[in-house]
């Protein structure tokens, strides 16, 4: 069965940077994000015994089995899906039908394999409407769309909690893109990761005045992937324990700020949390410096505008892009000023947006 899903990237207000279990993708700390309404990835998946290998095409680029990216990002996720499929009864019928039909078609006797023995490969084609791998949380949207489509294609029947656990095993931040609005990924305590999933704090309509202005200072793919960078940080930053000690307080403030729609509390805490994460990156050996001159220019501007009475805050992820947090009433003025700032290549305005959707028009 061919299924297509669309999911949106989320931007963290309290960041995830470091794993306690790299294989299961279990984080060192909980995190909070807002799902965007416009950074979207559309993904079509089809599992079929007719495919002789996995075929993965992301933004027109094929990721071949055996390549570094395939091994690092897809192999274990695809095997996970195959294992889930084997446990699934509805697939039994699908495979038996396939085998019966091919028997009738070919008019020769085939050994009646059980569905458990049948090879199960997948074709995945995915298109994003924003640059991948540039610090815009593309893996959050990518794996959320992939998980949502696979859930339907394999008839898994997962609800949000299980879907969040599944998406997490593709990419940690994808666990949060399963929901609309403001979302918290609870780190969990269990070794098997069954209590490490995201939950919604409030839905996409709860705080209609919340805005994020995404200022792109470079569309190039970053040199250090988040996965590699965060592992190196956990191993080498002398500040990592200090970071973990402050997280509960940041989570509490951002959660409370969201529920009370207290923009100052959310903005101030998110900015401080982002700077702490970048202090970790800078203190990693070898250092991870995602910022460029446009990033620094905008950071200074946001602080200056705020000091002069225009309330706004910044957050920056694993890349050079600056996301300015503001309220709807201040959007036109901040946009005008951001456009005049040196080093900005493009600007995208976003607000709290929806979770994954299944759609009819497939990519192949
Ligand atoms: C976040 N980032 O909370 C943080 C802030 C980047 C900076 O989640 O290894 O791509 O696939 O779990 O999810 C980027 O990490 O890493 C990330 P994996 P992921 O949004």
Coordinates of C-alpha atoms and ligand atoms in Angstrom, one line a residue:
X1 CA 0.0 0.0 0.0
X2 CA 1.3 3.4 -1.0
X3 CA 0.8 6.1 1.6
X4 CA 1.9 9.8 1.7
X5 CA 2.2 12.0 4.8
X6 CA 3.2 15.6 5.4
X7 CA 4.8 16.7 8.7
X8 CA 6.3 20.0 9.9
X9 CA 9.6 20.7 11.5
X10 CA 9.6 21.9 15.1
X11 CA 11.9 24.5 16.7
X12 CA 13.0 23.8 20.3
X13 CA 12.6 26.4 23.0
X14 CA 14.4 24.1 25.5
X15 CA 16.9 22.2 23.5
X16 CA 17.9 18.5 23.1
X17 CA 21.7 18.2 22.8
X18 CA 23.0 14.8 23.9
X19 CA 21.9 11.2 24.2
X20 CA 22.1 8.7 27.0
X21 CA 21.6 5.8 24.6
X22 CA 22.8 6.4 21.0
X23 CA 21.3 3.3 19.5
X24 CA 17.8 3.8 20.9
X25 CA 18.0 7.6 20.6
X26 CA 17.3 8.4 24.2
X27 CA 18.1 11.9 25.3
X28 CA 20.0 13.2 28.3
X29 CA 17.2 15.7 29.0
X30 CA 13.6 16.6 28.2
X31 CA 12.9 19.3 25.7
X32 CA 10.1 21.7 24.6
X33 CA 9.4 22.8 21.1
X34 CA 6.8 24.6 18.9
X35 CA 5.7 22.8 15.7
X36 CA 5.9 25.2 12.7
X37 CA 3.1 25.9 10.3
X38 CA 5.3 26.0 7.1
X39 CA 8.6 24.1 7.2
X40 CA 7.1 20.9 5.7
X41 CA 8.3 17.6 4.4
X42 CA 6.1 15.4 2.3
X43 CA 7.0 11.7 2.1
X44 CA 5.5 8.8 0.2
X45 CA 6.3 5.2 1.3
X46 CA 5.5 1.9 -0.3
X47 CA 6.4 -1.5 1.2
X48 CA 6.3 -4.2 -1.3
X49 CA 7.7 -7.7 -1.9
X50 CA 8.2 -6.5 -5.5
X51 CA 11.1 -4.3 -4.4
X52 CA 14.4 -6.1 -4.3
X53 CA 16.1 -3.5 -2.1
X54 CA 15.2 -0.3 -0.2
X55 CA 15.0 2.8 -2.4
X56 CA 15.4 6.1 -0.7
X57 CA 15.1 9.4 -2.6
X58 CA 15.2 12.6 -0.5
X59 CA 14.9 15.9 -2.4
X60 CA 15.9 14.1 -5.6
X61 CA 19.1 12.6 -4.1
X62 CA 19.3 8.8 -3.8
X63 CA 20.7 7.4 -0.5
X64 CA 22.1 4.0 -1.5
X65 CA 22.3 1.0 0.9
X66 CA 25.8 0.9 2.2
X67 CA 26.4 4.7 2.0
X68 CA 27.4 6.5 5.2
X69 CA 24.0 8.4 5.5
X70 CA 22.0 5.3 4.9
X71 CA 23.9 3.3 7.5
X72 CA 23.7 6.2 10.0
X73 CA 20.2 7.4 9.6
X74 CA 18.1 4.8 7.8
X75 CA 19.3 1.2 8.3
X76 CA 18.1 0.7 11.8
X77 CA 14.9 2.6 11.3
X78 CA 14.0 0.5 8.3
X79 CA 14.8 -2.7 10.1
X80 CA 12.6 -1.5 13.0
X81 CA 9.7 -1.0 10.6
X82 CA 10.3 -4.4 9.0
X83 CA 10.2 -6.0 12.5
X84 CA 7.0 -4.2 13.4
X85 CA 5.5 -5.3 10.1
X86 CA 6.3 -8.9 10.9
X87 CA 4.3 -8.7 14.1
X88 CA 1.4 -7.2 12.3
X89 CA -1.6 -9.4 11.5
X90 CA -3.1 -7.2 8.8
X91 CA 0.0 -7.5 6.8
X92 CA -0.4 -11.3 6.8
X93 CA -3.5 -10.9 4.7
X94 CA -1.8 -8.5 2.3
X95 CA 1.1 -10.9 1.7
X96 CA -1.0 -13.9 1.4
X97 CA -3.1 -12.1 -1.2
X98 CA 0.0 -11.1 -3.1
X99 CA 1.3 -14.7 -3.1
X100 CA -2.0 -16.1 -4.1
X101 CA -2.4 -13.6 -6.9
X102 CA 1.1 -14.2 -8.3
X103 CA 0.4 -17.9 -8.2
X104 CA -2.7 -17.5 -10.3
X105 CA -1.0 -15.0 -12.6
X106 CA 2.0 -17.1 -13.3
X107 CA 0.2 -20.4 -13.5
X108 CA 3.0 -22.3 -12.0
X109 CA 3.5 -23.8 -8.6
X110 CA 5.4 -21.6 -6.2
X111 CA 6.4 -22.6 -2.8
X112 CA 3.9 -21.0 -0.5
X113 CA 6.0 -18.8 1.6
X114 CA 4.6 -17.5 4.8
X115 CA 4.5 -13.7 5.2
X116 CA 7.2 -14.0 7.8
X117 CA 9.7 -15.2 5.2
X118 CA 8.7 -12.8 2.5
X119 CA 11.3 -10.1 1.8
X120 CA 10.0 -6.6 2.7
X121 CA 11.7 -3.7 1.1
X122 CA 10.4 -0.1 0.9
X123 CA 10.5 2.7 -1.6
X124 CA 10.6 6.2 0.1
X125 CA 10.4 9.5 -1.8
X126 CA 10.5 12.7 0.1
X127 CA 10.4 16.4 -0.8
X128 CA 10.9 19.3 1.6
X129 CA 10.0 22.9 1.0
X130 CA 13.1 24.3 2.9
X131 CA 16.8 23.5 2.9
X132 CA 17.7 20.2 4.6
X133 CA 20.6 19.8 7.0
X134 CA 21.0 23.5 7.5
X135 CA 19.8 23.9 11.1
X136 CA 16.1 24.1 10.3
X137 CA 15.2 20.8 12.0
X138 CA 14.6 18.9 8.8
X139 CA 15.1 15.5 10.4
X140 CA 12.2 16.3 12.8
X141 CA 9.8 16.8 9.9
X142 CA 11.4 14.0 7.8
X143 CA 11.1 11.2 10.3
X144 CA 7.7 12.4 11.6
X145 CA 6.3 12.2 8.0
X146 CA 8.1 8.9 7.4
X147 CA 6.7 7.4 10.7
X148 CA 3.2 8.6 10.0
X149 CA 3.2 7.2 6.5
X150 CA 4.7 3.9 7.6
X151 CA 2.2 3.6 10.4
X152 CA -0.7 3.7 7.8
X153 CA 1.1 1.7 5.1
X154 CA 1.9 -1.2 7.5
X155 CA -1.5 -0.9 9.3
X156 CA 0.2 -0.5 12.6
X157 CA -2.6 1.5 14.1
X158 CA -0.3 3.5 16.3
X159 CA -1.8 6.4 18.3
X160 CA 0.3 9.5 19.0
X161 CA 2.3 8.1 21.9
X162 CA 3.5 5.1 20.0
X163 CA 4.0 7.1 16.9
X164 CA 6.2 9.5 18.8
X165 CA 8.3 6.6 20.1
X166 CA 8.6 5.3 16.6
X167 CA 9.6 8.7 15.1
X168 CA 12.1 9.2 17.9
X169 CA 13.9 6.1 16.7
X170 CA 14.5 7.8 13.4
X171 CA 15.6 11.1 14.9
X172 CA 15.1 12.3 18.4
X173 CA 13.5 15.7 17.6
X174 CA 11.0 13.9 15.3
X175 CA 9.2 12.6 18.4
X176 CA 8.0 16.2 18.9
X177 CA 6.7 16.8 15.4
X178 CA 4.0 14.2 15.9
X179 CA 1.9 16.9 17.6
X180 CA 0.6 20.3 16.7
X181 CA 1.3 23.4 18.8
X182 CA 3.7 23.4 21.8
X183 CA 5.1 20.0 22.7
X184 CA 7.3 18.4 25.4
X185 CA 9.5 15.4 24.8
X186 CA 9.9 13.6 28.1
X187 CA 13.3 12.0 28.4
X188 CA 12.0 9.0 30.2
X189 CA 14.0 6.8 32.6
X190 CA 13.6 3.3 31.2
X191 CA 16.4 1.5 29.4
X192 CA 14.1 0.3 26.6
X193 CA 12.9 3.9 25.9
X194 CA 9.2 3.1 26.2
X195 CA 8.7 6.1 28.4
X196 CA 10.7 8.5 26.2
X197 CA 8.0 10.1 24.0
X198 CA 6.5 13.5 23.4
X199 CA 3.2 15.0 24.7
X200 CA 1.3 18.1 23.7
X201 CA 1.4 21.0 26.1
X202 CA -1.2 23.1 24.2
X203 CA -2.6 22.9 20.7
X204 CA -1.8 25.0 17.7
X205 CA -4.7 27.4 18.3
X206 CA -4.0 28.1 22.0
X207 CA -1.5 31.0 21.5
X208 CA -2.4 32.6 18.1
X209 CA -0.2 35.6 18.7
X210 CA 3.0 33.7 19.0
X211 CA 5.4 34.2 16.0
X212 CA 8.8 33.1 14.9
X213 CA 10.8 34.9 12.2
X214 CA 13.3 32.5 10.7
X215 CA 16.2 34.4 9.3
X216 CA 18.4 32.3 7.0
X217 CA 22.0 33.4 7.0
X218 CA 23.2 30.5 4.9
X219 CA 21.4 27.7 3.0
X220 CA 24.5 25.4 2.8
X221 CA 24.4 22.0 4.4
X222 CA 26.2 22.1 7.7
X223 CA 29.6 20.4 8.1
X224 CA 28.9 18.8 11.5
X225 CA 25.6 16.8 11.8
X226 CA 23.7 17.2 15.0
X227 CA 24.1 13.5 15.8
X228 CA 27.9 13.6 15.5
X229 CA 28.1 16.9 17.3
X230 CA 26.0 16.1 20.3
X231 CA 27.8 12.8 20.9
X232 CA 31.2 14.7 20.9
X233 CA 29.7 17.3 23.3
X234 CA 28.6 14.7 25.8
X235 CA 32.1 13.1 25.6
X236 CA 34.2 16.3 25.8
X237 CA 32.5 19.4 27.1
X238 CA 33.5 20.3 30.6
X239 CA 30.2 22.1 31.0
X240 CA 27.8 19.2 30.2
X241 CA 26.9 18.5 33.9
X242 CA 26.2 22.1 34.5
X243 CA 23.8 22.2 31.5
X244 CA 21.9 19.2 32.8
X245 CA 21.5 20.9 36.2
X246 CA 19.7 23.9 34.7
X247 CA 17.3 22.0 32.5
X248 CA 14.5 21.3 34.9
X249 CA 14.2 25.0 35.8
X250 CA 14.1 26.0 32.1
X251 CA 11.5 23.4 31.4
X252 CA 9.3 24.6 34.3
X253 CA 9.5 28.2 33.2
X254 CA 8.8 27.5 29.5
X255 CA 5.9 25.2 30.3
X256 CA 4.4 27.8 32.7
X257 CA 5.1 30.6 30.2
X258 CA 3.3 28.7 27.4
X259 CA 0.3 27.9 29.5
X260 CA 0.0 31.5 30.8
X261 CA 0.9 32.9 27.4
X262 CA 3.6 34.8 29.2
X263 CA 5.8 35.8 26.2
X264 CA 8.5 37.5 28.3
X265 CA 9.0 34.3 30.3
X266 CA 9.1 32.0 27.3
X267 CA 11.3 34.3 25.2
X268 CA 13.8 35.0 27.9
X269 CA 14.2 31.4 29.0
X270 CA 14.4 30.1 25.4
X271 CA 17.2 32.6 24.6
X272 CA 19.1 31.7 27.7
X273 CA 18.7 28.0 27.0
X274 CA 19.9 28.4 23.4
X275 CA 23.0 30.3 24.6
X276 CA 23.8 27.6 27.1
X277 CA 23.5 24.9 24.3
X278 CA 25.9 27.0 22.1
X279 CA 28.3 27.3 25.1
X280 CA 28.3 23.5 25.1
X281 CA 29.1 23.4 21.4
X282 CA 31.9 25.9 21.7
X283 CA 33.4 24.0 24.6
X284 CA 33.3 20.7 22.7
X285 CA 36.7 19.3 21.5
X286 CA 37.1 19.9 18.6
X287 CA 34.9 23.0 18.9
X288 CA 31.5 23.1 17.1
X289 CA 30.8 26.6 15.8
X290 CA 27.6 26.8 13.8
X291 CA 27.4 30.6 13.8
X292 CA 28.5 32.8 10.9
X293 CA 28.8 36.6 10.7
X294 CA 25.1 37.1 9.8
X295 CA 24.2 35.1 12.9
X296 CA 26.3 37.3 15.2
X297 CA 25.0 40.5 13.5
X298 CA 21.4 39.5 14.2
X299 CA 22.0 38.4 17.7
X300 CA 23.4 41.8 18.5
X301 CA 20.4 43.5 16.7
X302 CA 17.8 41.5 18.6
X303 CA 19.4 42.4 22.0
X304 CA 19.6 46.1 20.9
X305 CA 16.0 46.2 19.6
X306 CA 14.8 44.7 22.9
X307 CA 16.8 47.1 25.0
X308 CA 15.1 49.9 23.0
X309 CA 11.6 48.6 23.9
X310 CA 10.7 46.2 21.0
X311 CA 10.3 42.9 22.7
X312 CA 11.9 40.0 20.9
X313 CA 14.3 37.1 21.7
X314 CA 16.4 34.8 19.6
X315 CA 17.0 31.1 19.4
X316 CA 19.5 29.2 17.2
X317 CA 19.8 25.5 16.5
X318 CA 22.6 23.3 15.0
X319 CA 23.2 25.8 12.2
X320 CA 23.6 29.5 11.5
X321 CA 20.0 30.5 11.2
X322 CA 18.5 32.9 13.7
X323 CA 14.9 32.4 14.8
X324 CA 13.4 35.6 16.3
X325 CA 10.6 35.0 18.7
X326 CA 8.0 37.8 18.9
X327 CA 4.3 38.6 19.2
X328 CA 2.0 39.2 16.2
X329 CA 1.7 42.9 17.0
X330 CA 5.4 43.5 16.7
X331 CA 5.9 41.3 13.6
X332 CA 5.8 44.1 10.9
X333 CA 8.4 46.3 12.7
X334 CA 10.8 43.4 13.4
X335 CA 10.4 42.1 9.9
X336 CA 11.3 45.5 8.5
X337 CA 14.4 45.7 10.7
X338 CA 15.5 42.1 10.0
X339 CA 15.3 42.6 6.3
X340 CA 17.7 45.5 6.6
X341 CA 20.2 43.5 8.6
X342 CA 23.4 42.5 6.8
X343 CA 23.9 38.8 6.0
X344 CA 20.3 37.7 5.8
X345 CA 19.6 35.5 2.7
X346 CA 15.9 34.8 3.3
X347 CA 13.2 35.2 5.9
X348 CA 10.3 32.8 6.7
X349 CA 7.6 33.7 9.2
X350 CA 5.9 30.9 11.1
X351 CA 3.4 30.4 13.9
X352 CA 2.3 27.3 15.9
X353 CA 1.3 24.7 13.3
X354 CA -0.2 21.3 12.7
X355 CA 0.9 17.7 13.3
X356 CA 1.3 15.1 10.5
X357 CA -1.4 14.6 7.9
X358 CA -2.1 11.8 5.5
X359 CA -2.7 13.1 2.0
X360 CA -3.8 11.5 -1.3
X361 CA -1.4 12.9 -3.9
X362 CA 1.7 10.6 -3.9
X363 CA 5.2 11.5 -5.0
X364 CA 5.6 8.4 -7.2
Ligands
LIG1 C1 16.5 20.4 19.2 N1 18.5 19.9 17.8 O1 16.1 20.2 20.4 C2 18.0 20.4 19.1 C3 18.6 21.8 19.1 C4 19.5 20.7 17.2 C5 19.7 21.8 18.2 O2 17.3 18.1 18.0 O3 20.6 12.3 16.4 O4 18.5 15.8 14.4 O5 18.6 12.4 14.9 O6 18.3 12.4 17.4 O7 17.0 15.2 16.3 C6 18.9 18.0 16.3 O8 19.0 16.7 16.7 O9 19.4 14.4 16.2 C7 18.2 18.6 17.4 P1 19.2 12.8 16.3 P2 18.3 15.5 15.8 O10 15.8 20.6 18.3

